[in-house]
Amino acid sequence: MKKQLVPESSSSRFDLLSEEIVFIILDFLNENPLDKKSFSRVSRSFYAIESRHRKFLKPLRSEHLTKILNRYRFVSTLDLSMCPRITDASLGVISGRCKEMLRSINLSRSKFFSHVGLTNLVMNCGNLVEIDLSNATELKDSAAAAIAGAKNLERLCLARCKSITDIGIGCIAVGCRKLRLLSLKWCLGVADLGVGLIAVKCKEIRSLDLSYLPITSKSLSQILQLQQLEDLVLEGCFGIDDDSLAALKLGCKSLQTLDMSSCQNVSHVGLSSLNSLAECLQQLNLSYGSRVDRALADSLQNLSMLHSVKLDGCQVTCSGLKAIGNWCVSLKELSLSKCMGVTDEGLSSVVTKHKDMKQLDITCCRKITHLSLANITNSCTSLVSLKMESCTSVSAEAFVLIGQRCQFLEELDVTDNEIDDDAGITDSSILAIACGCPGLEMINIAYCEFISDRSLKSLSKCSKLNTLESRGCPLITSSGLAAIAVGCKQLFKLDIKKCRNVDDAGMIPLAHFSQNLKQINLSYSSVTDVGLLSLASISCLQSITILHLEGLTPSGLVAALLACGGLIKVKLHASFKSLLPPLLFEHLDARGCTFQWRAKTFQAELDPKCWKLQLADAE
Amino acid sequence: MDPEERPCADTWTKSSSGSESLQTRPTNTSFNDFNTQQTFSFNNPFGAQISVTSNLNNQKQMSDPQESNNTQDWDPRAMLNNLSFLEKKIHQLQDLVHVIVRRRGQNTGQADEILVQQQQLMTADLTSIIVQLISTAGSLLPSVKQTLCPESSISQQFGVTNQTAGVSDNVVFQHNNSVNKLEDPSDMTGFFGAEQNCPIEDHEMKSDDDADEGENLPPGSYEILQLEKEEILAPHTHFCMICGKGFKRDANLRMHMRGHGDEYKTPAALTKPHKESSSEPILIKRYSCPYIGCKRNKDHKKFQPLKTILCVKNHYKRTHCDKTYTCSRCNTKKFSVIADLKTHEKHCGRDKWLCSCGTTFSRKDKLFGHIALFQGHTPAIPVEESKGSAGPSNKVEQLEFKYKSDAPSGSSCRNVMDLEGSGEDPISYFSPLNFETSGIDGFQEFPRPPFEDSESSFSFLLSGSCDYPPKNGRYTGSNDME
């Protein structure tokens, strides 16, 4: 695209522009990552300008790290989350090249470096503000002590660093006094002492994630005295109970977001303490907690700033929903996913009052009918995200309303919406949605059996579409997929599992046009070696799931795996394990690719009715 | 107190303090400003009930001594303690029998020697249970108590007052010939012959000179004694009149005396010298430290007296002497009282929580409290971990291993070795009295210092027979009484 815009001969004219102006032009070239690539290919000077301009880098392979860091000398943000094989040597390269320029580094998903590399990094890159070490399960307290040397650190994510204990956190608390964001999710070695010391030493903390930590009211009371705290996540903290929340009454006038999902020991008695946060609390997550009834809804009605409530997986009563409808605030986000007891009456009373609703999740609310959907589309016209998987009582005509009224919709999940064999989402519903919601980015139409290529062709008009899940739609063929590939250049996630009529003919346009595709599921489709091999030309492809492809041979698979250099996750049937050469595994493992083996036998086509009926019985 | 004395000292000091207070109790009434008191009763295994009065400041004083005596006669709490003790004892015995039954099942060709030993152990245990039961029952009946009263003096023969020759002049030997067969010490030896390897526990007496802070005796209400420096530091306080050999305690001296002739072997000669419980009020004795300017010196403005000779000794050594004993493990900590060193050695190296300033803590929360308090201090990462070999869990394993290697062979051997090296008369060590106190279980009755680690050092004993109950929480407070 850019090549046509900037012909070779006019490069001299561009030389007249100052570098700053070209930089500003480049700032606008961020819609498609490939655009900048094209720009840099124009000429030597463009190449140089582009390499000076780039601040953010997200390499797909760690082996080229030296080269790209030589080219991009002004990178301040380095996202290595796509490189699962970052070693101490790689960190040595980074700290040697980036020096003081580096401000942010993301090392999540890699566990091959140690405290030695981190010490090196922290020593050389004194301006580091952000480090993400998620999933570095092997890191010990010595690594935490190394991080403590980063005096300017403001954001630190240690999610799933299971081997770090209170001692390591203590080092960080003492060393990184400027911390504003800290995530300790799943750091199971950290308890009251470490968290308490964070509260004592790091007074700047704005955001704190303490999910699944074995903390009690002892450290919670200290945390709640942090004057700047805005965002607190306490998901799955079983040590927190009603009494612990009493500490809310004392301090913390700044808390804006509170996540207490899966806190089983908190009831509406404890939640009444939230009233002291009335002036500040904006988002509240009480998923998988106590029953949402009138008492609970009333205890929250004084929260005057509240605009987002998540109640996933809670038992909900009609009176509770009505009480929520009577809140004086106007909710922008409501999540009732997997809530038992959501009825047309209750949901309608909520959506008719909260007209500013932008995000609504009513997944698995099986009792609601077209009445609710009519109310939703009627009053919440600015809806951006609607998730209504398995709302099996909603009739086909109701979905047309979505296309007619919700023009700002970006996310739609209508997975598995059908009442009988002859009802449910049809092509006409999707047609209306595709026309009415041009900004659609994500759509899930899995298991909507009546959808055909016509739907896909209409969806191809939504140029921003990046996620398409059409699992289990047997009417879809390669031609529909080709239309999507051509129309939706942003596509990065595609699920065509159990689309039996999709074959190699669909893969070739995909390989050609969808250069942003990262994740694909081809299980049970009719794709063969040829189709798979053609996908190898998509350089950023990372994850493929290829179970039960009848046309797949071991040699074809080997060729495809070798050709897809960026793969980090492959889901394969266990029978291939013995058929593939062991050397291949070694090679792929060295590249950072992991295999997931599945031994499930081929299922012809289970009657979806039977498990649906079971679910209905259970309800 | 020296560790060599520990085994019996714990029980004996207790019973001696009991006997002291038996005598001093009447004097309490003479001090009416002695405002609050609490009464504790201890049953010792030999049936005598000794009431110990102590001023723990939470019970109104009884004005009438007789009345107070009556209320002290039967203390339901003591009874409960006795009963639970008995229950424990019986369980232990059951365990022992179980072991024997199992061994018989496994190995029929067992050595007779072990069998005999076990039988002896059981007999001893049973005897102790019976005696205890009778005494418990006896404490209920006033009439029985009266008849038991003389026996209390028998029991006193096993307790030794801590008075040094230089201080206590009014020691009266009470000749009591009505010694019950059961309580004949020579008989007891038979029971405990099997237990030649009884471990000798080092008892912590650290609280001795610190714990009496709460005591608030009005000046003049007690007699102040002051020992000279030489007396305090003298290794022996009891000397044989015939050969001049020195001993730390008079019981050991009496055992020694048996070698000098038959006249010293009579029960009367072996009886603990017992002070005449006269009706005239005896002044409470308190001690002063000879060091001028010390708070424990009687000339100090805020003088706080020391309660016992033992307190004087420990206080003087700790405060005014060089610290000559160095810990062989860390080579940094020094002590002037050898018992303190031994206590430290038990914990040395276990302070695994380290701060960047070099301070170590035995508890993680203490370390974090320290770090929260001081700017710039940070937790230090243990060396093993930075080498990548081990995390904290590994450290625990190491500790456990150390523990195990300590317990079975180490501690028992070391104690014996210590004893030989110290020049103390080994005979006293193996005397029936000593074994009795460490073997028989009656002394569980008495408070055990809270810091001792009984499980580790006793674990090698025959199962059940000599097991301490893990720490008696209810007794820890009362330990400060002496």
CSV table of N, CA and C in Angstrom, one decimal, chain A residues 115 140-143 145 163 165-172 174-175 177 189 193-194 197 200-201 218, chain B residues 353-354 364-365 367-368 371-382 385-388 390-392:
chain,number,residue,atom,x,y,z
A,115,HIS,N,18.7,-14.8,37.9
A,115,HIS,CA,19.0,-13.6,38.6
A,115,HIS,C,20.2,-12.9,38.0
A,140,LYS,N,13.9,-17.1,41.8
A,140,LYS,CA,13.9,-17.2,43.3
A,140,LYS,C,14.1,-15.8,43.9
A,141,ASP,N,14.2,-15.8,45.2
A,141,ASP,CA,14.4,-14.6,45.9
A,141,ASP,C,15.6,-13.8,45.4
A,142,SER,N,16.6,-14.5,45.0
A,142,SER,CA,17.8,-13.8,44.5
A,142,SER,C,17.5,-12.9,43.3
A,143,ALA,N,16.6,-13.4,42.5
A,143,ALA,CA,16.1,-12.6,41.3
A,143,ALA,C,15.4,-11.3,41.8
A,145,ALA,N,15.8,-9.9,44.6
A,145,ALA,CA,16.8,-9.0,45.1
A,145,ALA,C,17.5,-8.2,44.0
A,163,SER,N,8.1,-19.1,43.1
A,163,SER,CA,9.3,-19.4,44.0
A,163,SER,C,9.7,-18.2,44.8
A,165,THR,N,9.5,-15.6,47.6
A,165,THR,CA,8.8,-15.6,48.9
A,165,THR,C,8.8,-14.2,49.5
A,166,ASP,N,8.3,-14.1,50.7
A,166,ASP,CA,8.3,-12.8,51.5
A,166,ASP,C,9.6,-12.1,51.5
A,167,ILE,N,10.7,-12.9,51.6
A,167,ILE,CA,12.0,-12.3,51.6
A,167,ILE,C,12.3,-11.5,50.3
A,168,GLY,N,12.0,-12.1,49.2
A,168,GLY,CA,12.2,-11.4,47.9
A,168,GLY,C,11.4,-10.2,47.8
A,169,ILE,N,10.1,-10.3,48.2
A,169,ILE,CA,9.2,-9.2,48.1
A,169,ILE,C,9.7,-8.1,49.1
A,170,GLY,N,10.2,-8.5,50.2
A,170,GLY,CA,10.8,-7.6,51.2
A,170,GLY,C,11.9,-6.8,50.5
A,171,CYS,N,12.8,-7.4,49.8
A,171,CYS,CA,13.9,-6.8,49.1
A,171,CYS,C,13.3,-5.7,48.1
A,172,ILE,N,12.3,-6.1,47.3
A,172,ILE,CA,11.7,-5.2,46.3
A,172,ILE,C,11.0,-4.0,47.0
A,174,VAL,N,11.8,-2.7,49.7
A,174,VAL,CA,12.9,-1.7,50.2
A,174,VAL,C,13.6,-1.0,49.1
A,175,GLY,N,13.8,-1.8,48.0
A,175,GLY,CA,14.6,-1.2,46.9
A,175,GLY,C,13.8,-0.3,46.0
A,177,ARG,N,11.2,2.0,45.8
A,177,ARG,CA,10.3,2.8,46.6
A,177,ARG,C,9.3,3.5,45.7
A,189,GLY,N,4.2,-18.0,47.4
A,189,GLY,CA,5.2,-17.9,48.5
A,189,GLY,C,5.1,-16.6,49.3
A,193,LEU,N,3.4,-11.0,55.6
A,193,LEU,CA,4.6,-10.3,55.9
A,193,LEU,C,5.1,-9.5,54.7
A,194,GLY,N,5.2,-10.1,53.6
A,194,GLY,CA,5.7,-9.5,52.4
A,194,GLY,C,4.8,-8.4,52.0
A,197,LEU,N,4.9,-5.4,54.2
A,197,LEU,CA,6.1,-4.6,54.1
A,197,LEU,C,5.9,-3.7,52.8
A,200,VAL,N,4.1,-0.8,53.9
A,200,VAL,CA,4.9,0.1,54.7
A,200,VAL,C,5.8,0.9,53.9
A,201,LYS,N,6.5,0.3,52.9
A,201,LYS,CA,7.6,0.9,52.3
A,201,LYS,C,7.2,1.7,51.0
A,218,LYS,N,-4.7,-9.0,58.4
A,218,LYS,CA,-3.5,-8.4,59.0
A,218,LYS,C,-2.8,-7.5,58.0
B,353,TRP,N,16.8,-16.0,59.6
B,353,TRP,CA,16.3,-14.8,59.0
B,353,TRP,C,17.3,-13.7,59.2
B,354,LEU,N,17.9,-13.3,58.1
B,354,LEU,CA,19.0,-12.4,58.2
B,354,LEU,C,18.7,-11.0,57.5
B,364,LYS,N,10.6,-15.0,61.2
B,364,LYS,CA,10.5,-14.2,60.1
B,364,LYS,C,9.8,-12.8,60.4
B,365,ASP,N,8.7,-12.9,61.2
B,365,ASP,CA,8.0,-11.7,61.5
B,365,ASP,C,8.8,-10.7,62.2
B,367,LEU,N,12.0,-10.3,61.8
B,367,LEU,CA,12.9,-9.7,60.7
B,367,LEU,C,12.1,-8.6,60.0
B,368,PHE,N,10.9,-8.9,59.6
B,368,PHE,CA,10.1,-7.9,58.9
B,368,PHE,C,9.7,-6.7,59.7
B,371,ILE,N,12.8,-4.6,59.6
B,371,ILE,CA,13.0,-4.0,58.3
B,371,ILE,C,12.0,-2.8,58.1
B,372,ALA,N,10.8,-3.0,58.6
B,372,ALA,CA,9.8,-2.0,58.5
B,372,ALA,C,10.2,-0.8,59.3
B,373,LEU,N,10.9,-1.0,60.4
B,373,LEU,CA,11.3,0.0,61.3
B,373,LEU,C,12.5,0.9,60.8
B,374,PHE,N,13.4,0.2,60.2
B,374,PHE,CA,14.7,0.9,59.8
B,374,PHE,C,14.7,1.2,58.3
B,375,GLN,N,15.1,2.4,58.0
B,375,GLN,CA,15.3,2.8,56.6
B,375,GLN,C,16.5,2.1,56.0
B,376,GLY,N,16.4,1.6,54.8
B,376,GLY,CA,17.5,1.1,54.1
B,376,GLY,C,17.9,-0.3,54.4
B,377,HIS,N,17.3,-0.9,55.5
B,377,HIS,CA,17.6,-2.3,55.8
B,377,HIS,C,16.8,-3.1,54.9
B,378,THR,N,17.3,-4.2,54.4
B,378,THR,CA,16.6,-5.1,53.5
B,378,THR,C,16.9,-6.6,53.9
B,379,PRO,N,15.9,-7.4,53.6
B,379,PRO,CA,16.2,-8.8,53.9
B,379,PRO,C,17.4,-9.3,53.1
B,380,ALA,N,18.2,-10.2,53.7
B,380,ALA,CA,19.3,-10.7,53.0
B,380,ALA,C,19.0,-12.1,52.4
B,381,ILE,N,19.4,-12.4,51.2
B,381,ILE,CA,19.1,-13.7,50.6
B,381,ILE,C,20.1,-14.6,51.1
B,382,PRO,N,19.7,-15.8,51.6
B,382,PRO,CA,20.7,-16.8,52.1
B,382,PRO,C,21.6,-17.2,51.1
B,385,GLU,N,21.0,-20.0,48.5
B,385,GLU,CA,20.0,-19.8,47.4
B,385,GLU,C,20.7,-19.0,46.3
B,386,SER,N,21.5,-18.0,46.6
B,386,SER,CA,22.1,-17.3,45.5
B,386,SER,C,23.0,-18.2,44.7
B,387,LYS,N,23.5,-19.2,45.4
B,387,LYS,CA,24.3,-20.2,44.6
B,387,LYS,C,23.3,-21.1,43.7
B,388,GLY,N,22.1,-21.0,44.0
B,388,GLY,CA,21.1,-21.7,43.2
B,388,GLY,C,20.9,-23.1,43.7
B,390,ALA,N,19.6,-24.2,46.8
B,390,ALA,CA,18.5,-24.5,47.6
B,390,ALA,C,17.7,-23.3,48.0
B,391,GLY,N,16.4,-23.6,48.3
B,391,GLY,CA,15.5,-22.5,48.8
B,391,GLY,C,15.4,-22.7,50.3
B,392,PRO,N,14.4,-22.0,50.8
B,392,PRO,CA,14.2,-22.1,52.3
B,392,PRO,C,13.9,-23.5,52.7
